[in-house]
Tab-separated table of C-alpha atoms in Angstrom:
chain	number	residue	atom	x	y	z
W	204	MET	CA	0.000	0.000	0.000
W	205	ILE	CA	1.286	3.450	-0.936
W	206	GLN	CA	0.739	5.976	1.851
W	207	SER	CA	-1.208	8.985	0.616
W	208	LYS	CA	0.181	12.447	1.341
W	209	ILE	CA	-3.234	13.530	2.578
W	210	GLY	CA	-5.179	11.869	5.375
W	211	LEU	CA	-8.759	12.234	6.545
W	212	GLY	CA	-9.183	13.829	9.965
W	213	CYS	CA	-12.241	12.161	11.459
W	214	GLY	CA	-12.698	14.500	14.386
W	215	VAL	CA	-15.441	16.096	12.294
W	216	PHE	CA	-17.470	12.905	12.732
W	217	SER	CA	-17.868	13.895	16.392
W	218	GLY	CA	-20.504	16.498	15.583
W	219	ALA	CA	-18.367	19.369	16.885
W	220	TYR	CA	-18.375	20.956	13.428
W	221	GLY	CA	-21.988	20.171	12.530
W	222	PRO	CA	-24.176	17.066	12.197
W	223	ALA	CA	-22.419	13.889	11.024
W	224	PRO	CA	-25.013	11.114	10.535
W	225	GLN	CA	-23.701	7.593	9.923
W	226	GLU	CA	-24.887	7.517	6.313
W	227	ALA	CA	-22.892	10.654	5.535
W	228	VAL	CA	-19.843	9.265	7.352
W	229	GLU	CA	-19.923	6.080	5.279
W	230	ASP	CA	-20.294	8.080	2.078
W	231	THR	CA	-17.390	10.310	3.115
W	232	VAL	CA	-15.133	7.349	3.895
W	233	ARG	CA	-16.036	5.608	0.628
W	234	THR	CA	-15.219	8.748	-1.349
W	235	ALA	CA	-11.914	9.155	0.475
W	236	LEU	CA	-10.866	5.578	-0.200
W	237	SER	CA	-12.026	5.739	-3.808
W	238	ARG	CA	-9.953	8.876	-4.348
W	239	GLY	CA	-6.773	7.374	-2.893
W	240	ILE	CA	-6.781	8.575	0.719
W	241	THR	CA	-5.276	5.780	2.823
W	242	LEU	CA	-5.025	7.252	6.339
W	243	PHE	CA	-7.882	7.926	8.760
W	244	ASP	CA	-7.200	9.800	12.007
W	245	THR	CA	-9.511	9.561	15.006
W	246	SER	CA	-9.524	9.452	18.820
W	247	PRO	CA	-11.677	8.326	21.768
W	248	TYR	CA	-11.802	12.024	22.685
W	249	TYR	CA	-13.767	12.838	19.525
W	250	ASN	CA	-17.101	11.676	20.953
W	251	ASP	CA	-18.271	8.715	18.828
W	252	SER	CA	-15.844	9.306	15.948
W	253	GLU	CA	-14.143	5.916	16.401
W	254	ILE	CA	-17.505	4.148	16.442
W	255	LYS	CA	-18.736	5.894	13.290
W	256	LEU	CA	-15.459	5.392	11.435
W	257	GLY	CA	-15.293	1.750	12.485
W	258	ALA	CA	-18.851	1.094	11.337
W	259	ALA	CA	-18.157	2.753	7.984
W	260	LEU	CA	-14.946	0.817	7.369
W	261	LEU	CA	-16.658	-2.433	8.358
W	262	ALA	CA	-19.512	-1.770	5.943
W	263	LEU	CA	-17.000	-1.081	3.164
W	264	ARG	CA	-14.611	-3.952	3.924
W	265	THR	CA	-15.633	-6.057	0.900
W	266	GLU	CA	-14.877	-3.122	-1.366
W	267	PHE	CA	-11.878	-1.871	0.620
W	268	PRO	CA	-10.086	-4.598	2.624
W	269	ARG	CA	-8.224	-3.774	5.833
W	270	SER	CA	-4.902	-3.884	3.989
W	271	THR	CA	-5.851	-0.893	1.798
W	272	TYR	CA	-5.813	1.780	4.510
W	273	LYS	CA	-4.233	2.791	7.832
W	274	ILE	CA	-5.941	3.883	11.032
W	275	CYS	CA	-4.375	6.391	13.392
W	276	THR	CA	-6.024	6.788	16.775
W	277	LYS	CA	-4.982	8.211	20.103
W	278	LEU	CA	-5.180	7.585	23.814
W	279	GLY	CA	-4.791	9.361	27.126
W	280	ARG	CA	-7.350	12.107	26.612
W	281	TYR	CA	-11.000	11.332	27.319
W	282	GLY	CA	-12.506	14.749	28.082
W	283	LEU	CA	-11.974	18.492	28.150
W	284	HIS	CA	-10.233	18.905	31.508
W	285	LYS	CA	-6.945	17.652	32.919
W	286	ALA	CA	-8.918	15.361	35.201
W	287	ASN	CA	-10.086	13.552	32.064
W	288	PHE	CA	-6.545	12.496	31.130
W	289	ASP	CA	-5.225	9.058	32.038
W	290	TYR	CA	-1.741	8.055	30.903
W	291	SER	CA	-1.415	5.075	33.249
W	292	ALA	CA	-0.059	1.847	31.757
W	293	GLU	CA	-3.322	0.078	32.574
W	294	ARG	CA	-5.425	2.678	30.751
W	295	VAL	CA	-3.022	2.709	27.786
W	296	ALA	CA	-3.535	-1.019	27.275
W	297	ALA	CA	-7.275	-0.802	27.889
W	298	SER	CA	-7.627	2.131	25.483
W	299	VAL	CA	-5.837	0.287	22.675
W	300	HIS	CA	-8.111	-2.735	23.081
W	301	LYS	CA	-11.219	-0.533	23.284
W	302	SER	CA	-10.238	1.327	20.123
W	303	MET	CA	-9.675	-1.941	18.268
W	304	GLN	CA	-13.142	-3.066	19.360
W	305	ARG	CA	-14.788	0.183	18.215
W	306	LEU	CA	-12.905	0.164	14.913
W	307	HIS	CA	-13.494	-3.588	14.279
W	308	VAL	CA	-9.801	-4.367	13.770
W	309	ASP	CA	-7.212	-6.653	15.350
W	310	TYR	CA	-4.367	-4.137	15.166
W	311	LEU	CA	-3.921	-0.373	14.974
W	312	ASP	CA	-1.511	1.162	12.472
W	313	ILE	CA	-0.655	4.243	14.530
W	314	VAL	CA	-1.418	5.090	18.144
W	315	LEU	CA	-0.515	8.509	19.545
W	316	CYS	CA	-0.433	9.840	23.083
W	317	HIS	CA	-3.060	12.571	22.757
W	318	ASP	CA	-2.304	16.209	23.681
W	319	VAL	CA	0.858	15.417	25.615
W	320	GLU	CA	1.228	18.973	26.928
W	321	PHE	CA	-1.648	18.393	29.371
W	322	VAL	CA	0.232	15.637	31.207
W	323	ASP	CA	3.413	15.595	33.311
W	324	PHE	CA	6.449	14.953	31.116
W	325	ASP	CA	7.540	11.920	33.155
W	326	GLN	CA	4.111	10.346	32.816
W	327	VAL	CA	4.484	10.489	29.027
W	328	VAL	CA	8.039	9.186	28.650
W	329	ASP	CA	8.231	6.851	31.673
W	330	VAL	CA	4.757	5.320	31.671
W	331	ALA	CA	2.572	5.766	28.579
W	332	LEU	CA	5.157	5.510	25.799
W	333	PRO	CA	6.959	2.454	27.255
W	334	LYS	CA	3.611	0.658	27.480
W	335	LEU	CA	2.772	1.634	23.901
W	336	PHE	CA	6.095	0.312	22.636
W	337	GLU	CA	5.409	-2.896	24.540
W	338	LEU	CA	2.087	-3.201	22.686
W	339	LYS	CA	3.996	-2.560	19.463
W	340	GLN	CA	6.237	-5.532	20.237
W	341	GLN	CA	3.074	-7.608	20.709
W	342	GLY	CA	1.840	-6.620	17.243
W	343	LEU	CA	-1.243	-4.756	18.438
W	344	VAL	CA	0.219	-1.410	17.377
W	345	ARG	CA	2.377	-0.872	14.291
W	346	GLN	CA	3.666	2.661	14.987
W	347	VAL	CA	3.905	4.743	18.173
W	348	GLY	CA	3.902	8.500	18.522
W	349	ILE	CA	2.619	11.670	20.126
W	350	SER	CA	0.299	14.519	19.248
W	351	GLY	CA	-0.078	17.992	20.652
W	352	TYR	CA	0.048	21.717	20.042
W	353	PRO	CA	3.176	23.271	21.655
W	354	LEU	CA	6.066	22.308	19.389
W	355	ASP	CA	8.692	22.699	22.101
W	356	VAL	CA	6.921	20.030	24.160
W	357	LEU	CA	6.707	17.661	21.195
W	358	LEU	CA	10.394	18.177	20.428
W	359	ARG	CA	11.501	17.594	24.026
W	360	ILE	CA	9.650	14.272	24.152
W	361	ALA	CA	11.043	13.237	20.759
W	362	GLN	CA	14.597	14.089	21.817
W	363	THR	CA	14.218	12.174	25.087
W	364	GLN	CA	12.926	9.104	23.272
W	365	ASN	CA	15.800	9.287	20.807
W	366	GLN	CA	18.357	9.593	23.596
W	367	ARG	CA	16.859	6.483	25.188
W	368	GLY	CA	17.272	4.532	21.957
W	369	CYS	CA	13.526	4.293	21.336
W	370	PRO	CA	12.711	7.063	18.830
W	371	LEU	CA	9.145	7.971	17.992
W	372	ASP	CA	7.642	6.651	14.790
W	373	VAL	CA	5.163	9.504	14.388
W	374	CYS	CA	4.656	13.069	15.557
W	375	LEU	CA	1.387	14.902	14.845
W	376	SER	CA	1.339	18.700	15.073
W	377	TYR	CA	-1.839	20.686	14.523
W	378	CYS	CA	-2.506	24.350	13.731
W	379	ASN	CA	1.215	25.037	13.410
W	380	PHE	CA	1.459	25.470	9.654
W	381	ASN	CA	-1.211	27.591	8.042
W	382	LEU	CA	-1.796	31.149	6.861
W	383	HIS	CA	-1.402	32.614	10.337
W	384	CYS	CA	1.349	30.381	11.777
W	385	GLN	CA	4.387	28.785	10.143
W	386	LEU	CA	6.305	27.513	13.183
W	387	LEU	CA	6.210	23.855	12.144
W	388	SER	CA	8.566	24.448	9.231
W	389	THR	CA	11.348	25.433	11.641
W	390	TYR	CA	10.745	22.415	13.895
W	391	ILE	CA	10.606	19.694	11.236
W	392	PRO	CA	14.418	19.443	10.838
W	393	LEU	CA	14.749	19.285	14.636
W	394	LEU	CA	12.175	16.485	14.827
W	395	TRP	CA	14.021	14.610	12.071
W	396	ASP	CA	17.250	14.975	14.049
W	397	ALA	CA	15.405	13.518	17.042
W	398	GLY	CA	14.669	10.376	15.052
W	399	VAL	CA	11.004	10.973	14.229
W	400	LYS	CA	10.173	8.997	11.095
W	401	THR	CA	6.809	10.466	10.085
W	402	ILE	CA	5.571	14.015	10.660
W	403	ILE	CA	1.873	14.765	10.288
W	404	SER	CA	0.653	18.325	9.868
W	405	ALA	CA	-2.993	18.672	10.851
W	406	SER	CA	-5.706	21.308	10.616
W	407	PRO	CA	-4.792	23.490	7.619
W	408	LEU	CA	-7.811	25.648	8.458
W	409	SER	CA	-6.681	26.054	12.071
W	410	MET	CA	-9.667	24.215	13.566
W	411	GLY	CA	-12.135	26.171	11.438
W	412	LEU	CA	-10.652	29.611	12.078
W	413	LEU	CA	-9.725	30.012	8.390
W	414	SER	CA	-12.879	28.495	6.947
W	415	GLN	CA	-14.576	31.860	6.263
W	416	ASP	CA	-17.570	30.625	8.214
W	417	THR	CA	-18.275	31.795	11.747
W	418	THR	CA	-15.412	30.785	14.012
W	419	PRO	CA	-16.471	28.178	16.597
W	420	GLU	CA	-17.111	29.811	19.974
W	421	TRP	CA	-14.698	27.421	21.656
W	422	HIS	CA	-11.779	28.372	19.408
W	423	PRO	CA	-8.763	29.363	21.582
W	424	ALA	CA	-7.273	32.000	19.231
W	425	SER	CA	-6.844	35.517	20.618
W	426	PRO	CA	-9.435	38.196	19.794
W	427	GLU	CA	-6.742	39.998	17.795
W	428	LEU	CA	-6.087	36.975	15.570
W	429	LYS	CA	-9.814	36.354	15.121
W	430	ALA	CA	-10.263	39.981	14.085
W	431	ALA	CA	-7.393	39.724	11.599
W	432	VAL	CA	-8.893	36.581	10.067
W	433	SER	CA	-12.280	38.322	9.793
W	434	GLN	CA	-10.543	41.144	7.939
W	435	CYS	CA	-9.068	38.600	5.524
W	436	ALA	CA	-12.473	37.029	4.974
W	437	GLU	CA	-13.916	40.446	4.152
W	438	LEU	CA	-11.162	41.007	1.601
W	439	VAL	CA	-12.053	37.719	-0.082
W	440	ASN	CA	-15.753	38.649	-0.093
W	441	THR	CA	-14.951	42.017	-1.657
W	442	TYR	CA	-12.745	40.368	-4.268
W	443	THR	CA	-15.544	37.949	-5.157
W	444	GLU	CA	-18.130	40.732	-5.414
W	445	GLN	CA	-15.842	42.820	-7.625
W	446	ASN	CA	-15.605	39.871	-9.971
W	447	GLY	CA	-19.360	39.499	-10.178
W	448	GLY	CA	-19.370	36.413	-7.989
W	449	ASN	CA	-17.918	34.444	-10.871
W	450	VAL	CA	-14.645	33.421	-9.212
W	451	GLU	CA	-14.344	30.214	-7.247
W	452	ILE	CA	-12.173	31.451	-4.422
W	453	SER	CA	-12.545	31.482	-0.653
W	454	LEU	CA	-10.362	32.041	2.361
W	455	ALA	CA	-10.449	28.290	2.984
W	456	LYS	CA	-9.153	27.526	-0.508
W	457	ILE	CA	-6.323	30.007	-0.134
W	458	ALA	CA	-5.511	28.591	3.313
W	459	GLU	CA	-5.436	24.993	2.090
W	460	SER	CA	-3.350	25.904	-0.958
W	461	PHE	CA	-0.769	27.410	1.384
W	462	ALA	CA	-0.760	24.731	4.102
W	463	PHE	CA	-0.702	21.749	1.731
W	464	SER	CA	2.395	23.066	-0.005
W	465	LEU	CA	4.629	22.303	2.982
W	466	ALA	CA	6.605	19.560	1.262
W	467	GLU	CA	8.533	18.557	4.380
W	468	ALA	CA	5.403	17.223	6.089
W	469	ASP	CA	4.943	13.519	5.338
W	470	ILE	CA	1.162	13.638	5.685
W	471	HIS	CA	-1.360	16.482	5.750
W	472	LEU	CA	-4.574	15.858	7.691
W	473	VAL	CA	-7.787	17.574	6.700
W	474	GLY	CA	-11.256	17.150	8.152
W	475	ALA	CA	-14.168	16.442	5.818
W	476	LYS	CA	-17.668	15.541	6.930
W	477	ASN	CA	-19.130	14.834	3.485
W	478	SER	CA	-18.045	13.668	0.029
W	479	ASN	CA	-17.980	17.155	-1.416
W	480	GLU	CA	-15.548	18.320	1.254
W	481	VAL	CA	-13.299	15.336	0.496
W	482	THR	CA	-13.270	16.241	-3.191
W	483	CYS	CA	-12.582	19.900	-2.416
W	484	ALA	CA	-9.703	18.963	-0.106
W	485	LEU	CA	-8.102	16.754	-2.736
W	486	GLU	CA	-8.466	19.455	-5.356
W	487	ALA	CA	-6.866	21.915	-2.944
W	488	PHE	CA	-3.976	19.514	-2.371
W	489	LEU	CA	-3.330	19.175	-6.102
W	490	ARG	CA	-3.619	22.931	-6.524
W	491	ALA	CA	-1.124	23.422	-3.689
W	492	GLN	CA	1.447	21.200	-5.375
W	493	LYS	CA	1.242	23.382	-8.451
W	494	LEU	CA	1.308	26.747	-6.680
W	495	GLN	CA	3.906	25.957	-3.980
W	496	LEU	CA	2.904	29.030	-1.967
W	497	ALA	CA	4.901	27.899	1.060
W	498	SER	CA	8.032	28.060	-1.112
W	499	ASP	CA	7.324	31.574	-2.391
W	500	GLY	CA	5.202	30.359	-5.294
W	501	LYS	CA	2.641	32.657	-6.875
W	502	TYR	CA	-0.855	32.594	-8.300
W	503	ASP	CA	-0.930	32.950	-12.095
W	504	ASP	CA	-3.664	35.565	-11.850
W	505	ALA	CA	-2.170	38.935	-10.833
W	506	ASP	CA	-5.299	40.105	-8.980
W	507	LEU	CA	-5.544	36.862	-7.027
W	508	GLN	CA	-1.856	37.078	-6.174
W	509	GLN	CA	-2.418	40.612	-4.894
W	510	LEU	CA	-5.287	39.371	-2.698
W	511	TYR	CA	-3.064	36.598	-1.335
W	512	LYS	CA	-0.279	39.075	-0.530
W	513	LYS	CA	-2.728	41.325	1.339
W	514	ILE	CA	-3.869	38.357	3.419
W	515	GLN	CA	-0.247	37.500	4.153
W	516	GLN	CA	0.442	41.057	5.289
W	517	ILE	CA	-2.554	41.076	7.638
W	518	LEU	CA	-1.601	37.761	9.238
W	519	GLU	CA	2.196	38.196	9.260
W	520	PRO	CA	2.259	39.633	12.829
W	521	PHE	CA	0.868	36.292	14.050
W	522	SER	CA	3.355	34.026	12.213
W	523	LYS	CA	4.932	32.907	15.510
W	524	TYR	CA	1.874	33.370	17.713
W	525	THR	CA	0.487	30.375	19.593
W	526	TRP	CA	-2.398	30.260	22.040
W	527	PRO	CA	-1.882	28.757	25.518
W	528	SER	CA	-2.179	24.975	25.685
W	529	PRO	CA	-3.330	23.793	28.086
W	530	PRO	CA	-5.511	26.897	28.559
W	531	ALA	CA	-5.479	28.509	31.975
W	532	ASP	CA	-9.040	27.446	32.772
W	533	VAL	CA	-8.621	23.733	32.020
């Protein structure tokens, strides 16, 4: 199986971004598989995402056997607050078995310690990861890794694992390479040096912030960043109106074209809750490979390039901005 450069983020199946009925989930998964997407990312934390994904993959197994795709899930986080984290060895093992049950599989391709910044460092490297590598030796897990937001935390864990002779297979970073933040590009070489084999860049739309729709109320970005993004969305609306509404452009398309052009990332994760969104994401990925905006590429259309440059200028002050994680009130 050839690993696709784009994976389907199944957190959207949780309902946090709008309704996700099982029929739509199955249709979304079928479209993804039919179009060559071979990685599906989920977590017990995403409400019933594992259950919905597992049911869809089971229903499609005759058409798409288990060997044609990979499943990435997570463990350790089971709710919003720190009290809902459990990185104990017992819960690690139980979580892996529970995920396999929900996903109707007898092994998991990738298992990540979820949102490692919420947990004491020693609990991650001395308890959870050793147990996960033990499960890898047993064949229940194929690859072991971590996910989280603060890149310095991810790097410290990766370096510690490498120093101990047990480097991470996978590191998932989210919201760290997009129109408003490009920090991941500076950390990728450091993660490589720490022995990380696969780097996943997730959330090209920064958890919906760059979607041009109303930003989710729970989004942790600062009011200043939200205001700057709203200004960018207004620019895109004005551009569309000036062209008689005949141009197929949106802030989300510009954002995806930029984020997907980070060649150093092994896999880009994007959420899609219906078939149309899968198709749009794949088109954006292909468009990104042509434009190469992250490597100073340009739009062919001069007016569109000018719009893109204005958006860059508005968001440039936030290029190294990150919101607190964990937040102070969690």
